[in-house]
mmCIF file of C-alpha atoms and ligand atoms in Angstrom:
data_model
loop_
_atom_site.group_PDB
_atom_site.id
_atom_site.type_symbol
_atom_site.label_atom_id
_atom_site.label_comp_id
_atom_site.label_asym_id
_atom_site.label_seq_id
_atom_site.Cartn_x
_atom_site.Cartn_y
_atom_site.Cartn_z
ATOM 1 C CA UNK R 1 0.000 0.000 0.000
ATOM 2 C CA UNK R 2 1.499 3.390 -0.764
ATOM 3 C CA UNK R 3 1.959 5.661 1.857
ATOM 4 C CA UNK R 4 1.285 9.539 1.629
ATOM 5 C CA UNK R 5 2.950 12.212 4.225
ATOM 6 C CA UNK R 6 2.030 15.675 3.298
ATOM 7 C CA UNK R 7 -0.185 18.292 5.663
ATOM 8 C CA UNK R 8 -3.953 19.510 5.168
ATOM 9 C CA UNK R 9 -3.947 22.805 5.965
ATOM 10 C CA UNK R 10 -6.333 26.000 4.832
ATOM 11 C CA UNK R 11 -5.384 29.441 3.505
ATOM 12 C CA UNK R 12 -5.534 32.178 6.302
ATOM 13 C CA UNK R 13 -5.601 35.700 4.946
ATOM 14 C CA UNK R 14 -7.487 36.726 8.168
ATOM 15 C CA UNK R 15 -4.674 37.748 10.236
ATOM 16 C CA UNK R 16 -4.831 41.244 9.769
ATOM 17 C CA UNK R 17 -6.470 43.675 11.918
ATOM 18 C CA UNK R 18 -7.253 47.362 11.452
ATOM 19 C CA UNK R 19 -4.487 48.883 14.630
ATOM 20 C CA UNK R 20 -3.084 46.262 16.203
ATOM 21 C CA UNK R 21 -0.492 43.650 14.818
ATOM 22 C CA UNK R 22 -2.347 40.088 14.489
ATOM 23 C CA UNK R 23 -3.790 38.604 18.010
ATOM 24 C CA UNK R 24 -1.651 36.133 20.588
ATOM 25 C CA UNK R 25 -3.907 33.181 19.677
ATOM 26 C CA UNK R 26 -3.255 33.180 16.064
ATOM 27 C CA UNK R 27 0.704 33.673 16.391
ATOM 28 C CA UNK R 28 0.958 30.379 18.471
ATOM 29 C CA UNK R 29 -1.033 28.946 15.230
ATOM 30 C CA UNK R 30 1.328 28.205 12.240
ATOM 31 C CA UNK R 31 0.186 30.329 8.935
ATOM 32 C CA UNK R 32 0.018 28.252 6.063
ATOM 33 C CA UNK R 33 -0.549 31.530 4.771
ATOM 34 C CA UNK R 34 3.409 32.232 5.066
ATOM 35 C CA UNK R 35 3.848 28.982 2.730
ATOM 36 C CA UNK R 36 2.008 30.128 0.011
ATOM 37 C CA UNK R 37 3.613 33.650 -0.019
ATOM 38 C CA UNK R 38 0.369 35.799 1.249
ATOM 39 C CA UNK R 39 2.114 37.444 3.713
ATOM 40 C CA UNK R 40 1.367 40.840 5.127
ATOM 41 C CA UNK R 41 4.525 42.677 5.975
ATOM 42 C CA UNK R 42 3.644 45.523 8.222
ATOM 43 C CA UNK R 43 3.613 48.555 5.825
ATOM 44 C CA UNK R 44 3.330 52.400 5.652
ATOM 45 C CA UNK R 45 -0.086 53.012 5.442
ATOM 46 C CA UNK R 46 -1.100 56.670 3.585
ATOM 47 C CA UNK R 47 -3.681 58.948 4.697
ATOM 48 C CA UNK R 48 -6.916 59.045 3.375
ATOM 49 C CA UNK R 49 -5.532 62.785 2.103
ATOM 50 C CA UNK R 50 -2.952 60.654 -0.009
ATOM 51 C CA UNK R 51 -5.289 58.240 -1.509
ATOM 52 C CA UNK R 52 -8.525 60.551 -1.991
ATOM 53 C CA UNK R 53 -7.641 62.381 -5.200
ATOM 54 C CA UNK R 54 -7.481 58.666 -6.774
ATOM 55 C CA UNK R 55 -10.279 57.628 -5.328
ATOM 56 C CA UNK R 56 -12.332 60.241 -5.921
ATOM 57 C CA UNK R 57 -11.735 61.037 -9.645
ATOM 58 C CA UNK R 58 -14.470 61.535 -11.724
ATOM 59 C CA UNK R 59 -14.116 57.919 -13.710
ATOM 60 C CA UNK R 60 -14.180 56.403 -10.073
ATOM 61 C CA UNK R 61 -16.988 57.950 -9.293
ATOM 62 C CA UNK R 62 -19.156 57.111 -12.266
ATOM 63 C CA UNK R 63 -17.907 53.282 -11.779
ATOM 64 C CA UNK R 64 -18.875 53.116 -8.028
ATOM 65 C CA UNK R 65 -22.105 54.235 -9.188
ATOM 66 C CA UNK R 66 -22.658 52.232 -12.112
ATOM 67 C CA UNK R 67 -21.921 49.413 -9.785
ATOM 68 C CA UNK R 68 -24.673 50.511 -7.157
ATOM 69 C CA UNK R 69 -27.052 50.548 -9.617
ATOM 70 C CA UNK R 70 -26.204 47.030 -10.349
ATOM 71 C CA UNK R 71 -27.203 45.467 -6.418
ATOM 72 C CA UNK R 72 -30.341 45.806 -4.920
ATOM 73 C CA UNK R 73 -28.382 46.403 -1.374
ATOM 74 C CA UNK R 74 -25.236 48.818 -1.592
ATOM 75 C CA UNK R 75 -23.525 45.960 0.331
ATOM 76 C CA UNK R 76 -24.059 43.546 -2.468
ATOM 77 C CA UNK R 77 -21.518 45.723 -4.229
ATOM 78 C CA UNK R 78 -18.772 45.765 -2.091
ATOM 79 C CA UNK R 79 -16.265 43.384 -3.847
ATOM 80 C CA UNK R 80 -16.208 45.406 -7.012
ATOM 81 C CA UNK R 81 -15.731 48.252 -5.000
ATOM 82 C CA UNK R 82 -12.825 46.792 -2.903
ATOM 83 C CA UNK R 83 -11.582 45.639 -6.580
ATOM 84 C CA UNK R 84 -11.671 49.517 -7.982
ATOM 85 C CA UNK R 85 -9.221 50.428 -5.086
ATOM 86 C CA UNK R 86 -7.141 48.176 -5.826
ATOM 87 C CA UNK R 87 -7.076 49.042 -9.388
ATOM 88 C CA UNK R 88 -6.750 52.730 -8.875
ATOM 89 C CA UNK R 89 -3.980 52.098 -6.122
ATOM 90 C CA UNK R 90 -2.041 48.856 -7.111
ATOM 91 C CA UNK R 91 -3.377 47.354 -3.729
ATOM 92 C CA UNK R 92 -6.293 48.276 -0.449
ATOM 93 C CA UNK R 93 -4.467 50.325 2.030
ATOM 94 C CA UNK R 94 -6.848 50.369 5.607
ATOM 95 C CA UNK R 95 -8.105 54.266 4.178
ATOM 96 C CA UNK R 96 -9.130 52.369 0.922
ATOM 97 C CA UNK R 97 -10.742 49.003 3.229
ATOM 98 C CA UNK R 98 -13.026 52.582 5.223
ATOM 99 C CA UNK R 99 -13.798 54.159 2.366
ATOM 100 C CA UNK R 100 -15.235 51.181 0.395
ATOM 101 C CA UNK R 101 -17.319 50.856 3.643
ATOM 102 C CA UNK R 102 -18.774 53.705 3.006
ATOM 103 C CA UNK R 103 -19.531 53.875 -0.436
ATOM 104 C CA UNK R 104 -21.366 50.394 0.313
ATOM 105 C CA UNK R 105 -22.965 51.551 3.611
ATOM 106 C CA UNK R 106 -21.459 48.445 5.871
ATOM 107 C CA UNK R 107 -19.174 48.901 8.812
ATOM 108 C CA UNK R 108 -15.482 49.360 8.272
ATOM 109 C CA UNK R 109 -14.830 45.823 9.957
ATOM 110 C CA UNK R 110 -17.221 43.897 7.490
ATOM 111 C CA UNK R 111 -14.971 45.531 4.645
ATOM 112 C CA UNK R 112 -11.843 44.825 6.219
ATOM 113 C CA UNK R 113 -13.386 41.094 7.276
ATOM 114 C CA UNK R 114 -14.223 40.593 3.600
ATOM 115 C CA UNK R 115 -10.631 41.862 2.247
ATOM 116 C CA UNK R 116 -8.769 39.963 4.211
ATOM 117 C CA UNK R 117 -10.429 36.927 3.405
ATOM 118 C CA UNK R 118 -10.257 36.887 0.018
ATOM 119 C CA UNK R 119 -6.713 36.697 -1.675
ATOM 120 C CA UNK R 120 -6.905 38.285 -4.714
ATOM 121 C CA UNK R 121 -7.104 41.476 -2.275
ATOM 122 C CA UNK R 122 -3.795 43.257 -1.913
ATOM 123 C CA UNK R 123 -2.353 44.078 1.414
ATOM 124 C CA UNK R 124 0.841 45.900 0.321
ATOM 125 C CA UNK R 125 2.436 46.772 -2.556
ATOM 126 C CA UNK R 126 3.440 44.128 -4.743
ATOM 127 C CA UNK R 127 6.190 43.969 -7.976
ATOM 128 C CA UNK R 128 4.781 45.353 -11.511
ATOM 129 C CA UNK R 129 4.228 41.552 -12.631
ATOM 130 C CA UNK R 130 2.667 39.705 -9.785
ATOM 131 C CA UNK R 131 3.070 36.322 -10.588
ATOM 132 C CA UNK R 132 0.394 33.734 -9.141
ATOM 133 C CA UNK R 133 1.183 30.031 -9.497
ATOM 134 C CA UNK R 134 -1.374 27.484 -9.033
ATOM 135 C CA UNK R 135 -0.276 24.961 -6.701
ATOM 136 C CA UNK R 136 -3.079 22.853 -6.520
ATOM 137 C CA UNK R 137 -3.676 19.403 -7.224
ATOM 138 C CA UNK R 138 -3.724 18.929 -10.723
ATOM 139 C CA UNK R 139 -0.961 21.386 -11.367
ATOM 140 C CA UNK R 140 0.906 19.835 -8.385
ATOM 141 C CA UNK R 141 1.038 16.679 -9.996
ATOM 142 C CA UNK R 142 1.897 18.223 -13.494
ATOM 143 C CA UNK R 143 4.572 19.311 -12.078
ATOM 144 C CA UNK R 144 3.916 23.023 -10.543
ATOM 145 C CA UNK R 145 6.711 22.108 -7.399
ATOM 146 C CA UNK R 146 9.716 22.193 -10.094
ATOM 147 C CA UNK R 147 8.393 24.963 -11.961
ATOM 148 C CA UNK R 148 7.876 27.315 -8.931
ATOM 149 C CA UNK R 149 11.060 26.190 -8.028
ATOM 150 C CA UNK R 150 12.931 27.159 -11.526
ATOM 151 C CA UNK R 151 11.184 30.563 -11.517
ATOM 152 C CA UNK R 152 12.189 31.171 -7.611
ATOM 153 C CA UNK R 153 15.753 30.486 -8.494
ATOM 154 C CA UNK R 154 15.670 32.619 -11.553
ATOM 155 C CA UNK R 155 14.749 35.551 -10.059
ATOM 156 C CA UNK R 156 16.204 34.929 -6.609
ATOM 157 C CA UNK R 157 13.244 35.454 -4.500
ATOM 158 C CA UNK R 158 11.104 32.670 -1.909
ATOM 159 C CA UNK R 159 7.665 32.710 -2.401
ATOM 160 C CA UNK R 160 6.086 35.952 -0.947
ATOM 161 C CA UNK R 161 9.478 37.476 -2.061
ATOM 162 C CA UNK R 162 9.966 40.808 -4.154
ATOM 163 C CA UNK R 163 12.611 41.599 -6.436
ATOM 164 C CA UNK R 164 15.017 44.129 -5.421
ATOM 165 C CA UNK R 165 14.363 46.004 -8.693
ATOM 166 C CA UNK R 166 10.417 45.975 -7.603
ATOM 167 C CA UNK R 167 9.126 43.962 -11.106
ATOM 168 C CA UNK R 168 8.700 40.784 -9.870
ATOM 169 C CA UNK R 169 5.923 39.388 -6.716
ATOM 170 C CA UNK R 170 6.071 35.850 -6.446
ATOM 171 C CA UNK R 171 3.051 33.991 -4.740
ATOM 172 C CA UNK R 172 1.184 30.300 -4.848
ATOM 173 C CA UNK R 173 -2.760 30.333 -4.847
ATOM 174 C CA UNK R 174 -5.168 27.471 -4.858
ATOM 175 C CA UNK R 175 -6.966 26.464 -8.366
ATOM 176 C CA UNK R 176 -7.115 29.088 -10.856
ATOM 177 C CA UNK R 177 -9.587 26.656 -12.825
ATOM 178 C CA UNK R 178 -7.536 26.342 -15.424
ATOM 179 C CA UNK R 179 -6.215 22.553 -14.151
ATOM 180 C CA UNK R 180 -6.430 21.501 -18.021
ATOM 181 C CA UNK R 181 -3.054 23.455 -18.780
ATOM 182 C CA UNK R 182 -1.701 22.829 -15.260
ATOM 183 C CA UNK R 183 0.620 23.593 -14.430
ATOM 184 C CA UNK R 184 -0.255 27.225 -14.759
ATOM 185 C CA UNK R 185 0.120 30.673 -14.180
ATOM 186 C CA UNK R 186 -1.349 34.399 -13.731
ATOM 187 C CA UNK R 187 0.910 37.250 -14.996
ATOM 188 C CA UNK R 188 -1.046 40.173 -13.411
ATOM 189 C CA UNK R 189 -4.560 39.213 -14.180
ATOM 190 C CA UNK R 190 -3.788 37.108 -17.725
ATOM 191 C CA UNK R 191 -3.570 33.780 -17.743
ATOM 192 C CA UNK R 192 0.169 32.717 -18.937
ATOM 193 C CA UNK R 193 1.762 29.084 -19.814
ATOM 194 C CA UNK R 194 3.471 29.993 -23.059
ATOM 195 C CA UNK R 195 4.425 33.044 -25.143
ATOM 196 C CA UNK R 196 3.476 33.394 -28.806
ATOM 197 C CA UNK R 197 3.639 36.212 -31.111
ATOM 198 C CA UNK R 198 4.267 38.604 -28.819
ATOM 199 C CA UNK R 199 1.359 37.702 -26.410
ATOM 200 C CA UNK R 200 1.013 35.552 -23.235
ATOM 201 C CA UNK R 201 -1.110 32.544 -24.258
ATOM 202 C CA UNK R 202 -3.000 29.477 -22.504
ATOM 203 C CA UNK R 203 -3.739 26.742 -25.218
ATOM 204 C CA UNK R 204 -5.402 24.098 -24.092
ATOM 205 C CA UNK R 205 -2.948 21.345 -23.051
ATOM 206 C CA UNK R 206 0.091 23.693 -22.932
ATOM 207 C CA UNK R 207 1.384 23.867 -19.576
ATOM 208 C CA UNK R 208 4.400 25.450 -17.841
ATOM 209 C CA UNK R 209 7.849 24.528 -18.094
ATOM 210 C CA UNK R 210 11.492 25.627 -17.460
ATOM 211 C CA UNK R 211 12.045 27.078 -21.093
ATOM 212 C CA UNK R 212 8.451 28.562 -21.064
ATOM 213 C CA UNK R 213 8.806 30.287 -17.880
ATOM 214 C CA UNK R 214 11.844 32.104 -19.486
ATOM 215 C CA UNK R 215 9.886 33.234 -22.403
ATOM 216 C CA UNK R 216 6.905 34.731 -19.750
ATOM 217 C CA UNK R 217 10.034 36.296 -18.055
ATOM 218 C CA UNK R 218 11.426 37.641 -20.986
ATOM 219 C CA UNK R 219 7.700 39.152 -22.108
ATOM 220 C CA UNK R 220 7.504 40.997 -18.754
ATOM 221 C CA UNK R 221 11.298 42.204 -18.508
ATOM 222 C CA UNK R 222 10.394 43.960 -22.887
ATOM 223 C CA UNK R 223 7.143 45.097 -21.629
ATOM 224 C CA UNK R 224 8.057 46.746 -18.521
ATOM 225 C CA UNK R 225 8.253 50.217 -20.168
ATOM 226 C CA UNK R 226 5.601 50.100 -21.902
ATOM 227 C CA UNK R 227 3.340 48.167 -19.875
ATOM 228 C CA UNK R 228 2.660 51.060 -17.316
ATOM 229 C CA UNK R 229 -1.342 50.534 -17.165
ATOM 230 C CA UNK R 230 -3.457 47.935 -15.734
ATOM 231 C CA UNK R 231 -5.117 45.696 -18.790
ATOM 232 C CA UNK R 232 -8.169 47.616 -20.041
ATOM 233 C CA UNK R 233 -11.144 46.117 -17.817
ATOM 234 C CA UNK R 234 -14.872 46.519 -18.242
ATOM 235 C CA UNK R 235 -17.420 48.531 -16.009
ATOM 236 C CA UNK R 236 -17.627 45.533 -13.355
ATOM 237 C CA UNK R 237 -13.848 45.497 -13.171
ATOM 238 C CA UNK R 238 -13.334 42.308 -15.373
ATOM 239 C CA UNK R 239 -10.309 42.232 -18.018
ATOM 240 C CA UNK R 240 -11.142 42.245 -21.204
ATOM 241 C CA UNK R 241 -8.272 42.079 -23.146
ATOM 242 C CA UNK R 242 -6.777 38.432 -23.906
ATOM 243 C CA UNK R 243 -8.918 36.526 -21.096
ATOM 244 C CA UNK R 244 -9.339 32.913 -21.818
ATOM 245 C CA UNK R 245 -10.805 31.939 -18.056
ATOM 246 C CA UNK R 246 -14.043 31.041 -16.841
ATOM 247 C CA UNK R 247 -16.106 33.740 -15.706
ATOM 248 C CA UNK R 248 -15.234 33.213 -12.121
ATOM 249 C CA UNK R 249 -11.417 33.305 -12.696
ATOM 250 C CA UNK R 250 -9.605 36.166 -10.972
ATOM 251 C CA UNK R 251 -10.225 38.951 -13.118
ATOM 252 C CA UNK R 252 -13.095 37.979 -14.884
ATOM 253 C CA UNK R 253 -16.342 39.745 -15.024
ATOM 254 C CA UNK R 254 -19.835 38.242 -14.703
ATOM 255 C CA UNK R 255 -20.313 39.477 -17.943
ATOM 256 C CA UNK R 256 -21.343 36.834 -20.388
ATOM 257 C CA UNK R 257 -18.108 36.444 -22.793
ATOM 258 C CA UNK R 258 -20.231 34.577 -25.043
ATOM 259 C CA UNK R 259 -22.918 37.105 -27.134
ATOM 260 C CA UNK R 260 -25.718 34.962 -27.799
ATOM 261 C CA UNK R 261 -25.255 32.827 -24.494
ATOM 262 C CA UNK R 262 -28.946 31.399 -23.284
ATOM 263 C CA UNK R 263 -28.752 29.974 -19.865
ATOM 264 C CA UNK R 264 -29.891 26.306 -19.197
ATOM 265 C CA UNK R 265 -33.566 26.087 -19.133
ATOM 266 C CA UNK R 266 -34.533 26.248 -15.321
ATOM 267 C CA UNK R 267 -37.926 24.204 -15.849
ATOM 268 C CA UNK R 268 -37.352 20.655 -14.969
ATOM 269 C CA UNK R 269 -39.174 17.293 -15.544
ATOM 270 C CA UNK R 270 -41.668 17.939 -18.013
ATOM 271 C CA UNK R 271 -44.006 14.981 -18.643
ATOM 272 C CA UNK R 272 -47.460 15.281 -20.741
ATOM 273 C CA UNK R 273 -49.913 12.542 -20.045
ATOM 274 C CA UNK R 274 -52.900 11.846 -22.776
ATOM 275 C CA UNK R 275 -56.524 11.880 -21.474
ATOM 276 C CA UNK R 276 -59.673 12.630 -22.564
ATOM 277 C CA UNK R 277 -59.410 15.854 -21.890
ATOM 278 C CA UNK R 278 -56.751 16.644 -24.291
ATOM 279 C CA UNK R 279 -52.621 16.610 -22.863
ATOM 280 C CA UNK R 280 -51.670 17.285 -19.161
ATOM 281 C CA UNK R 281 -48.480 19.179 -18.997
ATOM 282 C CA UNK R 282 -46.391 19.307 -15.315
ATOM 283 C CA UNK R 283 -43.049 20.800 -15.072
ATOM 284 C CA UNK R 284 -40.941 21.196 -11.975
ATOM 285 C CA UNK R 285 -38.729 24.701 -12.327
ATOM 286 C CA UNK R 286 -36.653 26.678 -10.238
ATOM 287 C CA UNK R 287 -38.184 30.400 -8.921
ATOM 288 C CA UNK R 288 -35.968 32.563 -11.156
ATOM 289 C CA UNK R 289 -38.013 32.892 -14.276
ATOM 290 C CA UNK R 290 -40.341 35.582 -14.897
ATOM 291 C CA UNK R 291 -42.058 34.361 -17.797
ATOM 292 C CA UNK R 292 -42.798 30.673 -18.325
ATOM 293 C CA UNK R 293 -44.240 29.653 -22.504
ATOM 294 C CA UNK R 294 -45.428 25.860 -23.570
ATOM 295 C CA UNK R 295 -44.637 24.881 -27.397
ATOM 296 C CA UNK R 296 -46.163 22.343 -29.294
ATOM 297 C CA UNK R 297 -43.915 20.630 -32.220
ATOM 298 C CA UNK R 298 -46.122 21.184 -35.182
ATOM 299 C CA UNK R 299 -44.417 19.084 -38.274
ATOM 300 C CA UNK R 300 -40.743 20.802 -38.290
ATOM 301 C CA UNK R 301 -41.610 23.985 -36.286
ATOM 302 C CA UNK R 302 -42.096 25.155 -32.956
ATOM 303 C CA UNK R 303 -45.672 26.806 -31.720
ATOM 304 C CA UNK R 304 -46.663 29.049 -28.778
ATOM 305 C CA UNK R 305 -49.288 27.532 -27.577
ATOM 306 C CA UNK R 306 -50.045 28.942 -23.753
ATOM 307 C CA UNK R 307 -48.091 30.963 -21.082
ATOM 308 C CA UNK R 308 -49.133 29.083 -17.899
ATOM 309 C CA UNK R 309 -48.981 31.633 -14.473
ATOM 310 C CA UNK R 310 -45.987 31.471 -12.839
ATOM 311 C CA UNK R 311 -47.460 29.452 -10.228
ATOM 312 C CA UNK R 312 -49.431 26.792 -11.990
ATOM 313 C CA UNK R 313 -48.677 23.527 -11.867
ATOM 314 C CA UNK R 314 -50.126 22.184 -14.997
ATOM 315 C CA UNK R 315 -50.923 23.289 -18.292
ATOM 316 C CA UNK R 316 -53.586 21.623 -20.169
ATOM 317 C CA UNK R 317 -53.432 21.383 -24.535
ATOM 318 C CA UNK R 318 -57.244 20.562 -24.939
ATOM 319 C CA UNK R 319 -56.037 19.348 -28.671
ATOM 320 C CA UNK R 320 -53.083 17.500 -28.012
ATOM 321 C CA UNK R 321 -53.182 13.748 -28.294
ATOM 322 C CA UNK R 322 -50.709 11.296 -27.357
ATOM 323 C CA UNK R 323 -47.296 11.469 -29.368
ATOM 324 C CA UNK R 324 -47.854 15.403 -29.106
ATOM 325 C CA UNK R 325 -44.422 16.941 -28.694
ATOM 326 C CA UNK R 326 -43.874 19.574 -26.197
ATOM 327 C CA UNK R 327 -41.102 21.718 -24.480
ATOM 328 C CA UNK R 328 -41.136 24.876 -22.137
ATOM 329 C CA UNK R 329 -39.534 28.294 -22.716
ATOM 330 C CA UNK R 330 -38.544 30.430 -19.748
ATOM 331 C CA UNK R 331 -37.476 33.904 -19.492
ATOM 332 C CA UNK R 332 -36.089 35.298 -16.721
ATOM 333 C CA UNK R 333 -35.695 39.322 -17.121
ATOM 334 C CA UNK R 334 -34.431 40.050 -20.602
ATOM 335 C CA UNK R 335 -32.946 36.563 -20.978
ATOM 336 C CA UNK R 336 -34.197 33.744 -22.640
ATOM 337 C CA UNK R 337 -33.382 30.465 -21.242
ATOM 338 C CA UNK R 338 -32.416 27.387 -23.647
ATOM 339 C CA UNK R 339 -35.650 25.216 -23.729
ATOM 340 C CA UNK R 340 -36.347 22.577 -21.753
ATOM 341 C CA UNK R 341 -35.941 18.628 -22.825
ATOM 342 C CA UNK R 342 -38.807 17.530 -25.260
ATOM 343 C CA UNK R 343 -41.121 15.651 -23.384
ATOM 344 C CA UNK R 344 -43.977 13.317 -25.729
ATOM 345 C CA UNK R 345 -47.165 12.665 -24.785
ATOM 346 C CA UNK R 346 -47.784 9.358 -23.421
ATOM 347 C CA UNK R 347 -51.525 7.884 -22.533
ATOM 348 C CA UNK R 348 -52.831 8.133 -19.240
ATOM 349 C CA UNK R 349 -52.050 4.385 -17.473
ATOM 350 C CA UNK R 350 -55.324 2.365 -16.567
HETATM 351 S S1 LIG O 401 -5.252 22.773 -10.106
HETATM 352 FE FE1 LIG O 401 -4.147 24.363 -11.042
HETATM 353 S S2 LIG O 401 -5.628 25.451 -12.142
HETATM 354 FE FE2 LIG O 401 -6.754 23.926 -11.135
#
């Protein structure tokens, strides 16, 4: 039987507090957090005096409330607007954590509660090219230990380490959901495993190695002139420029990145039963639509035939028969879901 020695442990980012250096209790506890390069180095931390003029420029301003608009509850919004400081100061200095509180109308320890726990937030200032390696399980296995390795040797930093000529921020993260080209990278907020024409690419299959990590190294040393603003990003903060990840990936928006995407249809276990009285539709679906249709297959086409209330349980086609096809449409706000699995009409047992 093989035999496995490794440790389980969990990310802490939570360590900071808003005065005081972290509590008694959690320096008796080791930080995995320290492993994986998230540190928190006690730094400088400007005024709100310093940091206003950038956060209150006009372009903030009409994001933050562009965002609002977006959330029912101000606090709904409070990610995106922990994400704008970070864009519009390279990281969330405590004035940035107080003022996000108050542009979403929560208390200055839910904000700082909620940037501390999430990585992607940025406690100090980092190197131009923050580099985030996956070291999770698939990209362990492909081999994410030896490139992590190569890259800290190359530049001469640990993970969590700087380089002295502030370009380079070296850290490990969990999944970036990109295990298929593991193992894997984030250059800033682009996804990286190869170089090609210029341009940091992910094909699929394509995963990191020695040789490629000099060519990603290489890219960033060329395009540190030029490369003096963040990549372009849409309204809710997402890049939009060269970004191959899933819509939840660091970065991403929850913009749809596909233009005629149609959600999957949220009505559920249609069955028609045959009777006398014509065809007996039921449906289970979940509450988000806002518009429910039933279709009839009428020789190679499609026909409304009813809009049931959104809380009926049955639809009845007085002129269907059995071997009637139908499916159900639903529409939640402007969007129209895919349709729902055919279902045929089968006669009513005994
Ligand atoms: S395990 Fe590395 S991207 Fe998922």
């Amino acid at each position: 039987m093989n035999e496995y020695q490794g440790h389980l442990h969990f990310v802490a980012n939570n360590t900071l507090t808003l005065d005081k250096g972290p509590s008694a209790v959690v320096e008796t506890l080791p930080n995995p957090a320290d492993q994986l390069g998230h540190k928190h180095p006690p730094v400088a931390q400007p005024s709100w005096k310093e940091i206003a003029p950038k956060l209150e420029s006009p372009e903030v301003k009409l994001r933050i409330a562009d965002m609002l608009s977006r959330y029912p509850q101000a606090q709904g919004a409070l990610l995106e607007v922990l994400w704008i400081a970070q864009e519009a100061l390279g990281w969330v200095p405590r004035e940035a954590i107080r003022w996000a509180a108050g542009v979403c109308g929560c208390s200055p320890a839910h904000a700082f509660g909620v940037a501390t726990f999430y990585t992607m937030y940025k406690h100090a200032p980092t190197g131009r090219f923050l580099l985030q390696f996956c070291r999770n399980i698939s990209c362990h296995v492909m081999g994410a230990p030896d490139v992590i390795g190569y890259t800290e040797k190359t530049l001469n930093i640990k993970t969590g380490g700087t380089t002295p000529d502030g370009l380079f921020t070296l850290v490990q993260v969990e999944c970036l959901g990109a295990c298929g080209n593991g193992p894997v990278m984030l250059v800033n907020d682009e996804f990286a495993t190869d170089v090609e024409n210029g341009k940091l690419t992910l094909k699929p299959g394509v995963g990191l190695t020695p040789e490629r990590i000099d060519k990603i190294l290489k890219w960033c040393y060329a395009r540190e002139a030029e490369f003096k603003v963040e990549p372009s990003r849409d309204a809710l903060g997402g890049v939009v420029n060269g970004h191959k990840g899933h819509s939840g990936a660091p970065g991403a928006s929850a913009k749809s990145q596909v233009a005629d995407y149609a959600p999957p249809c949220p009505i559920l276990g249609v069955k028609a039963v045959a009777s006398e009285a014509g065809v007996t539709l039921t449906w289970k679906g979940a509450p988000e639509f806002t518009q429910i249709a039933v279709e009839r297959l009428e020789g190679s086409s499609w026909k409304s035939i009813g809009a049931p209330g959104l809380k009926d349980k049955e639809f009845i086609d007085a002129t269907g028969k059995a071997g009637s096809e139908y499916r159900m449409i639903a529409t939640s706000g402007a969007r129209v879901a895919k349709p729902s699995a055919v279902a045929k009409a089968i006669e009513k047992a005994g």
